Short mmCIF file of C-alpha atoms and ligand atoms in Angstrom, two decimals:
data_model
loop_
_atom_site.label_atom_id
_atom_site.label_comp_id
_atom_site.label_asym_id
_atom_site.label_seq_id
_atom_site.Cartn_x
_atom_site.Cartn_y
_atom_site.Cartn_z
CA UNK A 853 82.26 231.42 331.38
CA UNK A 854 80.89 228.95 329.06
CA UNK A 855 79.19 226.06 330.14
CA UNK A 856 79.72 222.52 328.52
CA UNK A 857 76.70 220.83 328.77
CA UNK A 858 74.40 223.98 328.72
CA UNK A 859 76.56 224.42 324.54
CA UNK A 860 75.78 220.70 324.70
CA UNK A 861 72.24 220.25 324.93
CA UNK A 862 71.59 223.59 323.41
CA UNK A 863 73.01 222.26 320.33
CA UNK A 864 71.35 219.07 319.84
CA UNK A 865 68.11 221.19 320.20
CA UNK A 866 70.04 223.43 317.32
CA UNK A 867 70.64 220.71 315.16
CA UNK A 868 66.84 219.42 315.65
CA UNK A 869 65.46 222.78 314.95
CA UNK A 870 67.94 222.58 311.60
CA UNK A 871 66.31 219.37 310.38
CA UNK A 872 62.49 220.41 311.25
CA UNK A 873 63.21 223.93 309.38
CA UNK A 874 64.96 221.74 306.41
CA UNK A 875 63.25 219.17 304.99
CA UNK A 876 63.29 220.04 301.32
CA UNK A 877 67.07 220.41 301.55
CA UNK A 878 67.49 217.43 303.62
CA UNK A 879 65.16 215.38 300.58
CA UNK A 880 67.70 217.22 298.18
CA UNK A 881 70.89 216.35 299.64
CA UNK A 882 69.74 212.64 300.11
CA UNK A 883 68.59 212.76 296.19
CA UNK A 884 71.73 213.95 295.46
CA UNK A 885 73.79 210.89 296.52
CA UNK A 886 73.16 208.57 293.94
CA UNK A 887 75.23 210.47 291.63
CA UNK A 888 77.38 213.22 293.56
CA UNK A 889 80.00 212.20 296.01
CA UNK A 890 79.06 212.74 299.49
CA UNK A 891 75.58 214.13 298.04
CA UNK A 892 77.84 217.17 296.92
CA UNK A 893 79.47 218.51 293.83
CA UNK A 894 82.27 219.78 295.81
CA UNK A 895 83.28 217.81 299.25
CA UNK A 896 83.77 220.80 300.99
CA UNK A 897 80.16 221.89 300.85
CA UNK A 898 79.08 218.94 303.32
CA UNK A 899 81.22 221.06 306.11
CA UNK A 900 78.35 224.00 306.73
CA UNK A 901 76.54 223.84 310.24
CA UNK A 902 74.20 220.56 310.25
CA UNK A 903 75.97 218.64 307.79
CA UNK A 904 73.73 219.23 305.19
CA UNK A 905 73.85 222.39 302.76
CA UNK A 906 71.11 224.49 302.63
CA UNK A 907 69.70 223.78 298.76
CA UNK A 908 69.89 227.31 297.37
CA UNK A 909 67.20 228.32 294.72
CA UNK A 910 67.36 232.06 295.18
CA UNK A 911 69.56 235.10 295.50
CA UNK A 912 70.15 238.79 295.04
CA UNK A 913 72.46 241.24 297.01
CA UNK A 914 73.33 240.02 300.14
CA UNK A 915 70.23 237.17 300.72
CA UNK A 916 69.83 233.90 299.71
CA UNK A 917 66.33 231.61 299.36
CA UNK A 918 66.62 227.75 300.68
CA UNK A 919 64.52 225.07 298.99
CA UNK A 920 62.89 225.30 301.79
CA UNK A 921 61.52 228.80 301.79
CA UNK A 922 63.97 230.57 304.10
CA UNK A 923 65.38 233.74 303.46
CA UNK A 924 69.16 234.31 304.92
CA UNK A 925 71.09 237.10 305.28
CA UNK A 926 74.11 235.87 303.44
CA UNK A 927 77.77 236.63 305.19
CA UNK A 928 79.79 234.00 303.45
CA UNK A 929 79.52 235.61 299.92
CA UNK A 930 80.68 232.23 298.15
CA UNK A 931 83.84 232.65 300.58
CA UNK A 932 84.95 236.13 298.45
CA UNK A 933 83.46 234.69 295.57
CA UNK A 934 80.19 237.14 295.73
CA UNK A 935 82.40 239.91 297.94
CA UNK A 936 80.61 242.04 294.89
CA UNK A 937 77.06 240.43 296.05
CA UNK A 938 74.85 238.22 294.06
CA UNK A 939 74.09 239.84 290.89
CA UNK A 940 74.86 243.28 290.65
CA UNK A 941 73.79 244.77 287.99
CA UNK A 942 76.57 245.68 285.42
CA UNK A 943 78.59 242.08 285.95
CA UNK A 944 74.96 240.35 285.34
CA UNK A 945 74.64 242.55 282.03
CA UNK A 946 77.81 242.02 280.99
CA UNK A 947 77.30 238.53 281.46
CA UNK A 948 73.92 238.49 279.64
CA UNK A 949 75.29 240.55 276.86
CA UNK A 950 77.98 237.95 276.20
CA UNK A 951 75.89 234.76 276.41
CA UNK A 952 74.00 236.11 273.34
CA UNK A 953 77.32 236.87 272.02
CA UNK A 954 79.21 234.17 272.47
CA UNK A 955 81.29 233.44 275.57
CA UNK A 956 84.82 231.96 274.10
CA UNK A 957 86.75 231.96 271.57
CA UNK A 958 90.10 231.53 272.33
CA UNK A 959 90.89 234.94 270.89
CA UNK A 960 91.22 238.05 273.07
CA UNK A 961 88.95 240.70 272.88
CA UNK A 962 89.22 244.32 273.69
CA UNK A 963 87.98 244.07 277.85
CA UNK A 964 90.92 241.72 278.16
CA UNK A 965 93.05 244.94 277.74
CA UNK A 966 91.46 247.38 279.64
CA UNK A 967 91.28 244.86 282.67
CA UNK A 968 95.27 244.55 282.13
CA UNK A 969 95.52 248.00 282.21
CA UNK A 970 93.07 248.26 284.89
CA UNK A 971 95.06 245.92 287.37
CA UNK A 972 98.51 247.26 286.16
CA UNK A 973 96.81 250.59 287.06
CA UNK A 974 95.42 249.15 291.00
CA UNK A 975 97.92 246.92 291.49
CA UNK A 976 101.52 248.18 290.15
CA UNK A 977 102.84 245.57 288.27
CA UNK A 978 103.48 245.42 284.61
CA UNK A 979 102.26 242.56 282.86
CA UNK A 980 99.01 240.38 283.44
CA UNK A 981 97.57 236.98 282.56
CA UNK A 982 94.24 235.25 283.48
CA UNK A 983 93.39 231.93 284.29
CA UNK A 984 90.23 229.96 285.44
CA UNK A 985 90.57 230.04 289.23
CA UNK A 986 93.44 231.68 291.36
CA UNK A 987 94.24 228.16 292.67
CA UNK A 988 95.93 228.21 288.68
CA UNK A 989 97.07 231.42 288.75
CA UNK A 990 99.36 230.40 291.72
CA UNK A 991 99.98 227.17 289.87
CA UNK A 992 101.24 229.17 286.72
CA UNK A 993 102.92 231.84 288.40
CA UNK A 994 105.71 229.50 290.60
CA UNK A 995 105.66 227.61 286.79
CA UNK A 996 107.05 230.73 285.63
CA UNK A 997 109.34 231.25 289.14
CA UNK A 998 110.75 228.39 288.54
CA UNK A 999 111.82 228.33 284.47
CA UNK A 1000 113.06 231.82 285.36
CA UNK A 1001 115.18 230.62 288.40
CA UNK A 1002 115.86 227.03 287.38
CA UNK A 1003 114.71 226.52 291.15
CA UNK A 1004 113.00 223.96 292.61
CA UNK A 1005 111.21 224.65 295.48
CA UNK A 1006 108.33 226.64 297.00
CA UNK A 1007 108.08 228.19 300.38
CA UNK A 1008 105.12 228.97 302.03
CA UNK A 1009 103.47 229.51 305.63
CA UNK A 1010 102.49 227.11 308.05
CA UNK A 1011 98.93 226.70 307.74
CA UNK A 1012 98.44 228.99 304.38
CA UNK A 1013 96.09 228.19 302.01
CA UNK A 1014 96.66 229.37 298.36
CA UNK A 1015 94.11 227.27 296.50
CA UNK A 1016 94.75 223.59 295.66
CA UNK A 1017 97.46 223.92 294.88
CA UNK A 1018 99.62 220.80 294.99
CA UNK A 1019 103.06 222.44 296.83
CA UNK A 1020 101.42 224.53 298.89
CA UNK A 1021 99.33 221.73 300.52
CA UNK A 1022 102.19 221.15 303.06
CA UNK A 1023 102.53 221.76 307.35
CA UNK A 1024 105.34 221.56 309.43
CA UNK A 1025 105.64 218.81 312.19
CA UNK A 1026 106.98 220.09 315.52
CA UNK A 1027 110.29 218.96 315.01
CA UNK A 1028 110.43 221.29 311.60
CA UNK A 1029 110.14 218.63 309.24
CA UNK A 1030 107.53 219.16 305.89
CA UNK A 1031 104.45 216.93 305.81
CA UNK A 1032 101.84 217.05 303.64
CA UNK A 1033 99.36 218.52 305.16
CA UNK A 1034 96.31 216.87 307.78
CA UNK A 1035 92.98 215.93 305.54
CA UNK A 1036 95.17 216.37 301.97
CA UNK A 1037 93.93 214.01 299.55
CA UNK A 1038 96.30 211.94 297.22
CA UNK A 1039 99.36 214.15 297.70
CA UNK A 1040 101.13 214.33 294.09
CA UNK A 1041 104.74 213.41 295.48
CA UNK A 1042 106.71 213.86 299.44
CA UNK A 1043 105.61 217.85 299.59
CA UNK A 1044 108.97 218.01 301.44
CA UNK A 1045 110.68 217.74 297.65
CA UNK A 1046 109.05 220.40 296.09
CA UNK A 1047 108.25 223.01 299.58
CA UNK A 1048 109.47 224.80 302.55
CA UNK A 1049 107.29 225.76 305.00
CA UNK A 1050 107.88 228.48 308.07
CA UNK A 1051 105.85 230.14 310.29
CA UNK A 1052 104.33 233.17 309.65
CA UNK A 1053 106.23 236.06 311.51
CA UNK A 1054 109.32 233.80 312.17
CA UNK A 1055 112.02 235.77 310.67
CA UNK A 1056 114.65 233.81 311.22
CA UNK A 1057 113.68 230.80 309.88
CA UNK A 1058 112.49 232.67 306.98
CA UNK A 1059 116.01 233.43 306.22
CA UNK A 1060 116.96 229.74 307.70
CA UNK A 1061 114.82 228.50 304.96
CA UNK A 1062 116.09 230.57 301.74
CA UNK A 1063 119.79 230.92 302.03
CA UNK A 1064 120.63 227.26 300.67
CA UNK A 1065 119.15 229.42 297.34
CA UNK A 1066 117.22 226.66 296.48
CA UNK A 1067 113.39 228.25 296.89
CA UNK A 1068 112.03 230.34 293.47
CA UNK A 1069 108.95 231.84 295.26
CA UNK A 1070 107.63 232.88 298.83
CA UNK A 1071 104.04 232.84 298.51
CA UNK A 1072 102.37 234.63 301.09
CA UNK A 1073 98.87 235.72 301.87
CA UNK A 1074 99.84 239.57 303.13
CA UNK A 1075 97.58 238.67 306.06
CA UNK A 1076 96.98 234.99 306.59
CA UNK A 1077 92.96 234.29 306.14
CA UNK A 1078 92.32 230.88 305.98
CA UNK A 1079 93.09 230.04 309.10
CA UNK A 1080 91.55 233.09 310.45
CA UNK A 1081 92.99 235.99 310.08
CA UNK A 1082 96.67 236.45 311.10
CA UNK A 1083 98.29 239.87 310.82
CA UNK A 1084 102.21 240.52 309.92
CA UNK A 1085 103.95 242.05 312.91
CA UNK A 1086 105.74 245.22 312.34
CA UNK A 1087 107.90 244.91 309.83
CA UNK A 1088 107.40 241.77 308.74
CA UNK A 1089 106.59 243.02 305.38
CA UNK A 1090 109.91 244.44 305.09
CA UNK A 1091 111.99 241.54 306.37
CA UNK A 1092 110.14 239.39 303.77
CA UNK A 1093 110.66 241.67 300.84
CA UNK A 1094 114.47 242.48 302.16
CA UNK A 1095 115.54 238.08 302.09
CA UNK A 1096 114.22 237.64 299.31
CA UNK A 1097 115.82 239.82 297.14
CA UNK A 1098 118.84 239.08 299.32
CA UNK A 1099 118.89 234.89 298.49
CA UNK A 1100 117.45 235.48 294.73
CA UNK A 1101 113.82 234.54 295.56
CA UNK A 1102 110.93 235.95 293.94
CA UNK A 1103 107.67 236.53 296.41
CA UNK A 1104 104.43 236.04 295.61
CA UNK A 1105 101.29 238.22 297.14
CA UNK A 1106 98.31 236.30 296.77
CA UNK A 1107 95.48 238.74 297.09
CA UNK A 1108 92.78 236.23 296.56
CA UNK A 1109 91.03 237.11 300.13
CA UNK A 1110 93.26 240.17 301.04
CA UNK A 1111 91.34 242.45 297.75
CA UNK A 1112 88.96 243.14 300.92
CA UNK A 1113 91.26 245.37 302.34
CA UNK A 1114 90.77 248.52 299.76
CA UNK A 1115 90.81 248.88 296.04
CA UNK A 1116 94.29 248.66 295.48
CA UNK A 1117 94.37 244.88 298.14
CA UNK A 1118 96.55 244.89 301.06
CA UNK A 1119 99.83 245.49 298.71
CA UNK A 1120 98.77 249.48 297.69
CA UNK A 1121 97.69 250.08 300.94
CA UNK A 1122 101.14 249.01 302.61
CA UNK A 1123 103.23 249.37 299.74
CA UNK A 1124 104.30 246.14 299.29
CA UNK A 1125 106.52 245.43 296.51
CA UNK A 1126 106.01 241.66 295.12
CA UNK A 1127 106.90 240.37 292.06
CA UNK A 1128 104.54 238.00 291.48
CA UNK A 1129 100.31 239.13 292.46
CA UNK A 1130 97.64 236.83 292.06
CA UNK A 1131 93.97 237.53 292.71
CA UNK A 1132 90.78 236.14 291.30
CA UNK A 1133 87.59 234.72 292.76
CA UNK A 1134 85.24 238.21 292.77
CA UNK A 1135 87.10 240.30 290.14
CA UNK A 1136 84.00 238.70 287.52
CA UNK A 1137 81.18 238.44 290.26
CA UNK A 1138 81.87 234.87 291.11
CA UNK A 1139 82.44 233.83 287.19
CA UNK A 1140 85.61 231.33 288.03
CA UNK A 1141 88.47 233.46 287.34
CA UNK A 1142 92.38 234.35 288.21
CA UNK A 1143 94.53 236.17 287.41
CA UNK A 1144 98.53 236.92 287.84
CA UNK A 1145 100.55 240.17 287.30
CA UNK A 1146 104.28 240.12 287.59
CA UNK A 1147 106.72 242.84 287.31
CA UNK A 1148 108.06 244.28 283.91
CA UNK A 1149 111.83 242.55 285.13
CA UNK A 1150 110.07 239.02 285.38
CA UNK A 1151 107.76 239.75 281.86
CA UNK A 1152 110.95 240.14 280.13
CA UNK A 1153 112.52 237.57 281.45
CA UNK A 1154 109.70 235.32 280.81
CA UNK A 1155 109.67 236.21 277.59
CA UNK A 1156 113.47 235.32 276.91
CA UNK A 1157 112.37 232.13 278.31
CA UNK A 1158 109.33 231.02 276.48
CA UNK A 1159 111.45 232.61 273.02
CA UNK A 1160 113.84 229.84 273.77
CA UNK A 1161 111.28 227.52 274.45
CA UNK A 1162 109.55 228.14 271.30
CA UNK A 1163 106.63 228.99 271.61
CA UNK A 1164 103.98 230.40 273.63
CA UNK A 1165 103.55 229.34 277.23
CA UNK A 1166 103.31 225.30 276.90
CA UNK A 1167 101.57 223.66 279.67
CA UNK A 1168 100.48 227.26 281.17
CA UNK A 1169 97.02 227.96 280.61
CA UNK A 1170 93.88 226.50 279.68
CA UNK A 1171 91.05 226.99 276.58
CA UNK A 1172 88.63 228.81 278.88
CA UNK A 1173 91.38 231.54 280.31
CA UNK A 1174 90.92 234.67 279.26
CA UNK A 1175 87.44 234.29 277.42
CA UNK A 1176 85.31 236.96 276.33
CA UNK A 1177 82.60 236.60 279.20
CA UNK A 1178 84.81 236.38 281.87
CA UNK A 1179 86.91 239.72 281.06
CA UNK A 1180 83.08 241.59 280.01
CA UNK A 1181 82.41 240.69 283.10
CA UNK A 1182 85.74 241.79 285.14
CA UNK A 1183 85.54 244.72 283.16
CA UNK A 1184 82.51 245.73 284.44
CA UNK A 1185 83.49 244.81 287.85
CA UNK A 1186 86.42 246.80 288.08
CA UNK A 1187 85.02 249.53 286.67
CA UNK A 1188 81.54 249.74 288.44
CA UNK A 1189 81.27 247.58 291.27
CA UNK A 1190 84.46 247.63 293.15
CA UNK A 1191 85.13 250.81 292.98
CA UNK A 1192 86.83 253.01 296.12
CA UNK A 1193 82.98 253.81 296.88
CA UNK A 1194 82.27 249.70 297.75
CA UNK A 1195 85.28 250.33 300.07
CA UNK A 1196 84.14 253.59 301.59
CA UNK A 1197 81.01 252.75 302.49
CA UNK A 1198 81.25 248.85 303.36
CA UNK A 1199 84.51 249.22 305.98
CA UNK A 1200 82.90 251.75 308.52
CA UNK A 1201 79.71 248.49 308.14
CA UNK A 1202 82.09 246.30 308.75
CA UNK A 1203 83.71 247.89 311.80
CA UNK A 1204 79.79 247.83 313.29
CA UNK A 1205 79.81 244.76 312.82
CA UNK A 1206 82.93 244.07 314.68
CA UNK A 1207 81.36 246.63 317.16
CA UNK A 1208 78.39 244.14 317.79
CA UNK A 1209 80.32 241.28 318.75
CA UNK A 1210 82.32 243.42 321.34
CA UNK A 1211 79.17 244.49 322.94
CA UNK A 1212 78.44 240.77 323.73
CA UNK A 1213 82.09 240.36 324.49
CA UNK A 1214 82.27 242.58 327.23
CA UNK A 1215 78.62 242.44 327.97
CA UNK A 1216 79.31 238.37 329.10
CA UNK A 1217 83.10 239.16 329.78
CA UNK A 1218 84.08 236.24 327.11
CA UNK A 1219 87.92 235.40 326.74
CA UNK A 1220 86.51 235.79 323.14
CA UNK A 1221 88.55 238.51 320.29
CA UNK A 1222 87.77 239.49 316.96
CA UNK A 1223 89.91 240.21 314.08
CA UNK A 1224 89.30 242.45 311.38
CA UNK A 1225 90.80 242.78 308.09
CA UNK A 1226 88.86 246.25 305.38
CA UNK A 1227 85.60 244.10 304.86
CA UNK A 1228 86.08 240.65 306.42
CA UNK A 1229 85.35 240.46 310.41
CA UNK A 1230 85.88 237.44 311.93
CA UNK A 1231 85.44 235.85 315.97
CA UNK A 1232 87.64 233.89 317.51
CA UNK A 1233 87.17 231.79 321.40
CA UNK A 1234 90.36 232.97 322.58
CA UNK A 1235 91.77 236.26 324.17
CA UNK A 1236 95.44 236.26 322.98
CA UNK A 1237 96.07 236.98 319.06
CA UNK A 1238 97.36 234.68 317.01
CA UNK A 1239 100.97 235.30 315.62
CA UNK A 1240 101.12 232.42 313.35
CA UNK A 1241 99.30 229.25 311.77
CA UNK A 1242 100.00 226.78 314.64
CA UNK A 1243 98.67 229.47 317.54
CA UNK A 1244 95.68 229.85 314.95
CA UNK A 1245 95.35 226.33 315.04
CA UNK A 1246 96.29 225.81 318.72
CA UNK A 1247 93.12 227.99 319.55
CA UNK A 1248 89.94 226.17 317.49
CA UNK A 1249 87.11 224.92 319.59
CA UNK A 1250 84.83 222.86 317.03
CA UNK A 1251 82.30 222.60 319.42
CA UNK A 1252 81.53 226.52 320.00
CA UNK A 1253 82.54 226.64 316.64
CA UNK A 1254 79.52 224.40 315.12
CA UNK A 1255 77.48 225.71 317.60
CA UNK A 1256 77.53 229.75 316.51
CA UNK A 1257 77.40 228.59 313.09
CA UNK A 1258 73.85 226.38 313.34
CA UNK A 1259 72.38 228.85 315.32
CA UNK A 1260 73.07 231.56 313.44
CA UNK A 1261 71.69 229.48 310.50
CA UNK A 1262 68.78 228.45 311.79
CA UNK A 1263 68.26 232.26 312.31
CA UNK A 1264 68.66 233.30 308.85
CA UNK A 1265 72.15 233.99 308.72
CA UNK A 1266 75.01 232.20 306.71
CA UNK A 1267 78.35 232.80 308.06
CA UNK A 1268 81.40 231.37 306.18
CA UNK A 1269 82.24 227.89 307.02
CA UNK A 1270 85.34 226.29 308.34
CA UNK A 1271 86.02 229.64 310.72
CA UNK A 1272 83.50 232.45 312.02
CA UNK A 1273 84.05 234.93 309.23
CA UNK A 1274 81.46 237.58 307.56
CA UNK A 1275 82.30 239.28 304.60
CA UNK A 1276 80.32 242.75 304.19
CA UNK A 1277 78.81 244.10 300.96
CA UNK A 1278 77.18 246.79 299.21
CA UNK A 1279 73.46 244.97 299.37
CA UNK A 1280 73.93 245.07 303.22
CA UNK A 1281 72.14 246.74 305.30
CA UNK A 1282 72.63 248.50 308.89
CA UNK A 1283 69.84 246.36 310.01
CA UNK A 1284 71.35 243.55 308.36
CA UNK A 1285 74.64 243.27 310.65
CA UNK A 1286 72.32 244.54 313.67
CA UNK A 1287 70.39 241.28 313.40
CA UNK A 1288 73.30 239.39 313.55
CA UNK A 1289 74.34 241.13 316.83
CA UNK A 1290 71.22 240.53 318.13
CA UNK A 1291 71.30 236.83 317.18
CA UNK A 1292 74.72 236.48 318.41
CA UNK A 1293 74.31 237.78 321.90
CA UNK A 1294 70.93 235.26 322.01
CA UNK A 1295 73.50 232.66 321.17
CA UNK A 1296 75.78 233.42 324.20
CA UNK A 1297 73.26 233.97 326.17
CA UNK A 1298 72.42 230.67 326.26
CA UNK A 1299 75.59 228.74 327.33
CA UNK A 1300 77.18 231.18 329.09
CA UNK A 1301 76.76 230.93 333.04
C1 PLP B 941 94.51 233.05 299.32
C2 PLP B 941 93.83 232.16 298.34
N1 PLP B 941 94.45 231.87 297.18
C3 PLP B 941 93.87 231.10 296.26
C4 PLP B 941 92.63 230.55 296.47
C5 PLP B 941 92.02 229.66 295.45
O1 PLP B 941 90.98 230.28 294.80
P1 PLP B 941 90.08 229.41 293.78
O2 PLP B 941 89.14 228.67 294.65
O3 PLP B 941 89.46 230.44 292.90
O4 PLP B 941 90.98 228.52 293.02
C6 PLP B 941 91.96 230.81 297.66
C7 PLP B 941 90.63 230.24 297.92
O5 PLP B 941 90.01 230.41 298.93
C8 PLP B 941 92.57 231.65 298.62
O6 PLP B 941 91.98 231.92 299.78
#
């Protein structure tokens, strides 16, 4: 069992271990508040283990150097950003190549076809546009939902994240009712205008929520990961796919996260069916990128649209979309780095991983579980799986939480913030994820009585 004040006391040492290993990034992070909010350049970087962010100055493959000197083994990977690892070597030539170049012109260029034929080819659907981040690809795609439907409304999953996304930033009270969701900042309008929101799994409100025929897209995660990592039951797939052709709907995959599962995501390896896909983040190595692909029956009726609309795609899209760097650089990606060989050999890594928490696990006989998802293992301090965003939420302890995170930390690992998640790539090692088992029973060890 755990103890409280043994995870207590051990992690005020923690912390004071953090600052006395950390002084260059604490000086840095201080610095950095005159002019960045929060001492940040994006808020969510003050939530890593200590409250401060290690200052990064080095990198390659699966490490990363502190300003400080210390070496980590890095598990977060930018959050899927690096899944490829920092800097492998055909994305960083590609990307040197094209900084000579010239990096964007507003024109396309030749890699911008091959990766559209590369993703129709992994992915199955027809047509394929790119955008900055996938947090716009998901804006552009329910654009294009909605001018095709003349709907209004999203609906998404309780507890999904699908960038930021203004509609999708949306939870459900427990008497059903749409709120915008805990810790959103300026919400645009009432999310409860412009979104549904069910629970994962729940069926029958699923179908509750689309027969009015008022929703254009389901966007769905095909296994929820920002809130851990919540599986579809059996045949939840199906169900989804089956109401929302029945009520006129068009559902969105959003493989953002999910592209760990195997080369073709989590939609070739279950044959889903969507019409809408939208990935990004490590398709160019951590360049910002998206991208959405839609089926040929939506590209033509998309085009209809924009024809009567004059004109190309008003208001979707951006200057930088699509430029020559970024698609050099997906190109390369797709063609050398993620290749059915980074799947191969980083899942059966992965599952050792996975294997190394369960020795501790039984070793200690923790109500603890793990969930896995191709390269992406995460922990979780509770027994029962989750079967939707509220259980997920239901079962966070902050406190063992912050506590595996700093000491991992101040051990040279980085795990992914905001939930215990490791992402595995090619640059890792066997003795890589051994360490962390080895640091992770230490940690247990020590609150456990
Ligand atoms: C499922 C999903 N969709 C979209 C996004 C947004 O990606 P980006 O940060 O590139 O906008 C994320 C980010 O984590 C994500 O997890």
């Amino acid at each position: 069992m755990i103890n409280r004040d043994k995870l207590n006391s051990v992690y005020e040492r923690e912390l004071e271990m953090f600052k006395d290993l950390h002084p260059k990034s604490i000086e840095r992070f201080e610095a950095a508040k005159n002019s960045l909010l929060l001492g940040v350049p994006l808020n969510w970087m003050v939530r890593y283990a200590g409250g401060v962010p290690i200052s990064v100055v080095d990198s390659g493959g699966a490490s990363l150097t502190d300003a400080d000197g210390i070496k980590y083994t890095d598990f977060c990977l930018g959050d899927t950003g690096s899944m490829v690892g920092h800097g492998p070597l055909p994305a960083a030539k590609a990307i040197a190549e094209h900084a000579y170049k010239g990096t964007s012109f507003m024109l396309p260029t030749e890699d911008a076809t091959w990766c559209g034929n590369e993703l129709q080819r992994r992915f199955g659907l027809k047509y394929w546009q790119f955008s900055t981040s996938a947090t716009d690809a998901n804006r552009f795609a329910i654009r294009l939902a909605r001018q095709i439907t003349k709907r209004p409304k999203v609906l998404v999953f309780n507890w999904c994240y699908h960038g930021t996304v203004d509609e999708t930033i949306a939870t459900l009270t427990e008497d059903g009712s749409v709120i915008s969701r805990k810790g959103n900042i300026g919400p645009q309008i009432d999310p409860s205008l412009t979104t549904k929101v069910c629970e994962w799994n729940d069926v029958a409100a699923l179908e509750e929520a689309l027969k009015d025929e008022d929703v254009a897209v389901v966007m769905a995660e095909p296994v929820m990961t920002n809130i851990g990592i919540v599986h579809p039951l059996p045949g939840f797939h199906d169900e989804l796919r089956r109401l929302t052709r029945k009520y006129g709907t068009y559902l969105l995959i959003d493989e953002t996260h999910t592209i760990c599962a195997g080369i073709g995501g989590y939609t070739k390896l279950h044959g889903l069916d969507p019409d809408f896909f939208v990935c990004g983040k490590t398709l160019a190595s951590g360049i910002p990128v998206g991208t959405y692909g839609f089926t040929e029956e939506v590209g033509e009726k998309a085009k209809a649209e924009l024809d009567a609309l004059y004109g190309l795609v008003k208001g979707i899209g951006g200057t930088l979309a699509a430029n020559a760097i970024t698609m050099a650089t997906m190109r390369a990606v797709l063609s050398e780095v993620l290749t059915p060989e980074f799947y191969e050999r980083n899942i059966p890594l992965a599952d050792r991983f996975n294997e190394g928490i369960h020795q501790s696990i039984r070793e200690f006989n923790l109500p603890w579980s793990t969930q896995k998802l191709g390269t992406r293992v995460e922990y979780w301090f509770c027994e029962e799986e989750a079967k939707n965003g509220t259980d997920a939420v239901n079962s966070r302890d902050f406190e063992l939480d912050w506590y595996m995170h700093i000491y991992a930390l101040n051990r040279g690992i980085l795990m992914t913030p905001f939930h215990n998640m490791a992402i595995i790539t090619t640059a890792h090692t066997q003795e890589d994820v051994d360490k962390h088992t080895e640091i992770f029973r230490a940690a247990v060890a020590e609150i456990v009585d």
